[in-house]
Amino acid sequence: MPMLATIDQFLSRKPSTFPGGAPALSGLLGHIGLVGKHLANDLRRAGLANILGTTGATNVQGEVVKKLDEIANDTCVKVLRESRFVCALASEEMERPVIFPEGSSRGPYMVLVDPLDGSSNTDVNMPLGSIFSVVANRQPGRTPSESDLVRKGTEQVAAGYLLYGASTMLVFTSGQGVHGFTLDPGIGEYLLSHEAITMPARGKVYAANEGNGHKWSAGMRKYFDYLKTPDKATGRPYSARYSGCLVGDVHRILLGGGLYLYPGELDKPEGKLRLLYEANPLAMVVEQAGGKASTGTMRIMDVEAKTLHQRVPLIIGSRDDVTNAEEHIQGKA
Ligand code: AFP
């Protein structure tokens, strides 16, 4: 069996459209991967290291902060502060971004992260993730401002996630397909396990918190009735698969098809999920695998970015399933 490629070996195989080329992308992913190695190590021993439970504080989202949320955010800041590729970092856990001190060698990339996605799973040993979005400083060498980080999804130059499941994976795109690397804890290296992931146009599963169903529009509720109505020809009813971790659910759908929905609610039309470091990066990944990501009425990556922590309804997954959901939401089905 040939030796599985590392991220650097894989990226140097073909020309890269990433600004700065394959070496820059490989270097940046190497540092994001290092965040993953630290967090995978912490999570594996979390029950032994008194790092379960909450800190007692609440974050900018008004959510109770888990000890592991704080550890994950600190790890992102510490590792990316030392990265010569990164000049700024924004995070779900920080009200304002960190603009790293100017340095001649500091690179033009700005990273936006959800350091620990699915934190309601931390204390019950269920899947967790980290999500990252990368945009380029519009004026390399000039110290960026917060507004330089608030960008449309179409301006991302790379995006992806780390999945902390039975194994730890790094899945990313830089606009040239979606590729998955699995961490081999024995050698501490991410090795190519899923090259050029493509999604089926339609799936058999859906992921949503149906406990919120009474807050949804009539069109959305009609779509869920559609999903659960038996019909052999269209493979219905679909099965419900909701893990409490967006990364885990999207990873399942990326490999097997289907869709994840966190709709807007009648009293909260913007929904729960954050545009810049949850919806946009996963939208870039899913689109690059042939899928689709929508608010229900428009493409996620075309949504105007206005504030760092803005929320957006998210329907993401197999192309035909998302289109079908949109038609129900818009009253066309
Ligand atoms: P947390 O990271 O705050 O737990 O939120 C997780 C998440 O953003 C996403 O990973 C889940 O799919 C979704 O929210 C869970 O939300 P509900 O608890 O409202 O179902």
XYZ file of C-alpha atoms and ligand atoms in Angstrom:
353
model
C 0.000 0.000 0.000
C 1.454 3.403 -1.020
C 2.310 5.802 1.837
C -0.656 8.109 2.513
C 0.090 11.751 1.714
C 0.419 14.482 4.297
C -1.347 17.817 3.670
C 1.904 19.373 2.421
C 2.680 16.471 0.080
C -0.911 16.487 -1.270
C -0.999 20.240 -1.887
C 2.382 20.302 -3.601
C 1.111 17.757 -6.140
C -0.814 20.332 -8.183
C -0.864 24.093 -8.874
C -2.887 25.976 -6.253
C -5.244 28.915 -6.768
C -4.744 29.898 -3.121
C -3.317 33.436 -2.878
C 0.293 32.806 -1.877
C 0.229 29.341 -3.455
C 0.421 25.808 -2.043
C 3.265 26.503 0.443
C 1.216 29.255 2.137
C -1.943 27.121 2.216
C -0.021 24.136 3.541
C 1.650 26.287 6.203
C -1.646 27.822 7.325
C -3.436 24.449 7.405
C -0.484 23.038 9.324
C -1.064 25.625 12.057
C -4.842 25.080 12.069
C -4.119 21.348 12.228
C -1.907 21.988 15.269
C -4.908 23.567 17.025
C -6.743 20.317 16.246
C -3.979 18.150 17.686
C -3.956 20.122 20.953
C -7.755 20.018 21.268
C -8.027 16.339 20.323
C -5.494 15.611 23.064
C -7.433 17.693 25.628
C -10.779 16.137 24.651
C -9.435 12.574 24.832
C -8.505 13.087 28.508
C -11.170 15.670 29.434
C -12.904 13.437 31.975
C -9.595 12.930 33.795
C -8.322 16.486 33.742
C -11.110 18.412 35.498
C -11.896 20.361 32.321
C -15.542 19.339 31.988
C -18.353 21.646 33.112
C -18.732 25.414 32.899
C -16.589 28.430 33.767
C -19.612 30.309 35.156
C -19.122 33.090 32.586
C -21.334 33.879 29.545
C -19.989 34.767 26.096
C -20.883 37.495 23.588
C -23.714 35.213 22.353
C -25.212 35.154 25.835
C -24.351 31.437 26.161
C -22.887 29.806 29.264
C -19.179 29.186 28.567
C -17.880 25.639 28.996
C -14.315 25.179 30.324
C -13.528 23.460 27.011
C -14.900 26.457 25.044
C -12.358 28.629 26.849
C -9.531 26.114 26.365
C -10.383 25.818 22.662
C -10.450 29.590 22.197
C -7.164 30.081 24.090
C -5.562 27.350 21.979
C -6.660 29.074 18.746
C -5.263 32.419 19.928
C -1.966 30.973 21.198
C -1.273 28.826 18.132
C -2.374 31.343 15.470
C -0.613 34.232 17.213
C 2.613 32.311 16.480
C 1.619 31.672 12.870
C 3.532 33.850 10.404
C 0.609 33.417 7.993
C -2.074 35.008 10.170
C -2.521 38.720 10.950
C -5.913 38.623 12.709
C -8.302 36.206 14.428
C -12.015 36.460 15.169
C -13.861 33.936 17.311
C -17.353 32.974 18.479
C -15.973 33.301 22.029
C -14.545 36.842 21.624
C -16.612 40.013 21.202
C -13.795 41.739 19.274
C -11.196 40.185 16.990
C -7.520 39.938 17.937
C -5.350 41.914 15.541
C -1.901 40.385 15.902
C 0.935 42.841 16.351
C 2.355 43.985 13.065
C 5.467 42.177 11.968
C 7.315 42.293 8.697
C 6.868 38.550 8.332
C 3.215 38.519 9.239
C 1.108 37.045 6.456
C -2.068 38.428 4.873
C -4.566 35.854 6.155
C -7.291 36.481 8.686
C -8.991 33.510 10.339
C -12.514 33.393 11.783
C -13.303 30.445 14.052
C -15.924 28.634 16.044
C -13.282 27.132 18.360
C -15.561 24.411 19.779
C -18.761 23.615 17.935
C -21.387 21.509 19.718
C -20.358 22.473 23.219
C -23.573 21.000 24.631
C -21.815 17.680 23.870
C -18.621 18.338 25.870
C -19.667 16.631 29.110
C -21.336 13.641 27.448
C -18.460 12.504 25.208
C -20.346 13.178 21.977
C -18.897 14.580 18.714
C -17.393 18.073 18.699
C -15.797 20.276 16.062
C -13.894 23.451 15.257
C -14.881 25.506 12.203
C -12.583 27.931 10.336
C -12.971 30.511 7.575
C -10.006 32.267 5.930
C -10.123 35.665 4.213
C -7.215 37.716 2.863
C -6.251 41.157 4.099
C -7.318 43.519 1.315
C -4.126 45.585 1.861
C -1.348 43.160 2.763
C 1.156 44.707 5.183
C -1.374 47.203 6.530
C -2.729 46.375 9.985
C -6.279 45.134 9.405
C -9.363 46.472 11.205
C -12.444 44.569 12.412
C -14.331 45.517 9.225
C -11.667 43.712 7.166
C -12.867 40.474 8.795
C -16.576 41.075 8.093
C -16.745 39.699 4.545
C -19.169 37.889 2.253
C -18.789 34.103 1.994
C -17.732 34.449 -1.647
C -14.596 36.310 -0.446
C -13.300 33.316 1.532
C -10.000 31.922 0.200
C -10.218 28.737 2.271
C -12.543 27.106 4.800
C -13.077 23.865 6.678
C -13.461 22.122 9.964
C -11.868 19.800 12.488
C -14.060 16.929 13.628
C -13.362 15.345 17.021
C -15.158 12.020 16.662
C -13.933 8.431 16.919
C -11.003 9.823 14.959
C -9.917 13.409 14.466
C -10.232 14.778 10.942
C -9.304 17.989 9.133
C -11.563 18.680 6.140
C -10.908 21.754 3.982
C -11.343 23.495 0.661
C -9.495 26.354 -0.979
C -11.788 26.385 -3.983
C -10.238 23.287 -5.577
C -12.480 20.552 -4.224
C -12.928 19.234 -0.678
C -10.356 16.942 0.905
C -10.313 15.063 4.220
C -7.265 14.126 6.281
C -7.364 11.830 9.307
C -5.004 12.399 12.240
C -2.795 9.367 12.844
C -2.155 9.757 16.591
C 0.729 7.277 16.291
C 2.797 9.691 14.199
C 0.918 12.920 14.981
C 0.337 13.580 11.284
C -2.817 14.222 9.244
C -2.883 11.763 6.342
C -5.077 11.845 3.220
C -8.156 9.654 3.799
C -10.880 11.368 1.724
C -9.715 12.977 -1.546
C -12.114 15.087 -3.655
C -15.274 14.435 -1.614
C -18.461 14.759 -3.702
C -21.994 14.707 -2.322
C -24.965 12.790 -3.742
C -27.620 15.148 -5.184
C -30.152 13.680 -2.760
C -29.863 11.891 0.594
C -31.884 9.842 3.061
C -31.305 11.738 6.327
C -32.118 15.124 7.823
C -30.680 16.854 10.873
C -32.729 19.454 12.771
C -33.911 20.284 16.287
C -37.595 19.535 15.699
C -38.307 20.611 19.246
C -38.360 24.113 17.734
C -40.986 23.117 15.130
C -43.765 25.242 16.700
C -41.589 28.347 16.060
C -41.184 27.640 12.316
C -43.081 29.042 9.311
C -45.932 27.039 7.771
C -43.735 26.374 4.708
C -40.981 24.919 6.878
C -43.380 22.748 8.848
C -44.865 21.554 5.502
C -41.366 20.542 4.388
C -40.863 18.390 7.506
C -44.214 16.696 6.862
C -42.979 16.039 3.311
C -39.722 14.488 4.593
C -41.672 12.130 6.876
C -44.345 11.067 4.327
C -43.620 7.553 2.998
C -42.930 7.513 -0.770
C -40.673 4.815 -2.248
C -39.905 6.754 -5.450
C -38.291 9.638 -3.520
C -36.769 7.534 -0.759
C -39.046 8.947 1.921
C -39.457 8.981 4.842
C -35.974 10.350 5.546
C -34.350 9.306 8.849
C -33.663 11.881 11.559
C -29.985 12.162 12.560
C -29.240 15.161 14.861
C -26.114 15.111 17.032
C -26.143 18.576 18.591
C -22.917 19.264 16.692
C -23.227 21.051 13.325
C -19.785 19.805 12.224
C -20.677 16.174 12.955
C -24.021 16.450 11.149
C -22.540 18.231 8.108
C -19.717 15.679 7.922
C -22.261 12.832 7.810
C -24.188 14.642 5.066
C -21.022 15.491 3.115
C -20.198 11.778 2.873
C -23.702 10.286 2.576
C -26.075 13.032 1.426
C -29.135 14.598 3.051
C -29.515 17.977 4.746
C -29.130 19.935 7.978
C -31.610 22.671 8.848
C -31.497 25.369 11.517
C -34.326 27.558 10.219
C -35.299 31.070 11.144
C -38.102 31.273 13.711
C -41.267 33.378 13.629
C -39.949 35.571 16.443
C -36.277 35.206 15.426
C -36.118 35.130 11.601
C -32.289 35.235 11.640
C -32.175 31.860 13.451
C -29.312 30.785 15.764
C -26.193 30.006 13.740
C -23.489 32.583 12.993
C -22.818 33.628 9.392
C -19.066 34.338 9.392
C -17.631 31.335 11.287
C -20.342 28.672 11.023
C -22.549 29.104 7.911
C -20.069 30.659 5.424
C -17.190 28.182 5.893
C -19.464 25.119 5.799
C -21.255 26.584 2.775
C -17.929 26.853 0.905
C -17.069 23.246 1.785
C -20.479 21.868 0.802
C -20.685 23.843 -2.456
C -17.215 22.608 -3.425
C -18.509 19.038 -2.912
C -21.475 19.679 -5.231
C -23.994 20.536 -2.512
C -25.863 23.724 -1.660
C -26.265 26.131 1.299
C -29.222 28.494 1.627
C -31.061 30.784 4.034
C -34.253 29.362 2.537
C -34.539 32.278 0.141
C -30.938 33.032 -0.938
C -27.429 31.519 -1.230
C -25.601 31.706 2.130
C -22.358 32.924 0.545
C -24.173 35.887 -1.069
C -25.567 37.130 2.249
C -24.346 40.634 3.005
C -21.933 40.502 5.959
C -22.661 43.380 8.329
C -21.457 42.426 11.813
C -18.957 39.940 13.226
C -21.477 37.801 15.117
C -24.522 38.139 12.832
C -26.837 35.132 12.664
C -28.444 33.500 9.639
C -30.949 30.696 8.983
C -29.096 27.690 7.541
C -30.273 24.914 5.224
C -27.271 22.990 3.951
C -26.658 19.691 2.216
C -27.429 17.774 -0.984
C -28.329 20.072 -3.890
C -31.800 18.673 -4.707
C -32.779 18.352 -1.035
C -31.912 21.995 -0.289
C -33.739 23.162 -3.435
C -36.773 21.147 -2.347
C -36.683 22.744 1.115
C -36.425 26.218 -0.464
C -39.476 25.523 -2.654
C -41.510 24.532 0.419
C -40.338 27.591 2.391
C -41.212 29.865 -0.542
C -44.618 28.216 -0.950
C -43.764 26.804 -4.396
C -44.195 23.123 -3.436
P -23.080 25.215 20.772
O -21.716 25.111 20.249
O -23.369 26.510 21.463
O -23.504 23.975 21.548
O -24.092 25.247 19.546
C -24.018 24.185 18.704
C -24.708 24.616 17.405
O -24.192 25.790 16.960
C -24.601 23.516 16.368
O -23.410 22.804 16.463
C -25.780 22.636 16.663
O -26.239 21.974 15.520
C -26.816 23.606 17.189
O -26.108 24.767 17.628
C -27.544 23.034 18.365
O -28.537 23.956 18.740
P -29.796 23.483 19.599
O -29.247 23.078 20.928
O -30.690 24.694 19.638
O -30.418 22.336 18.862
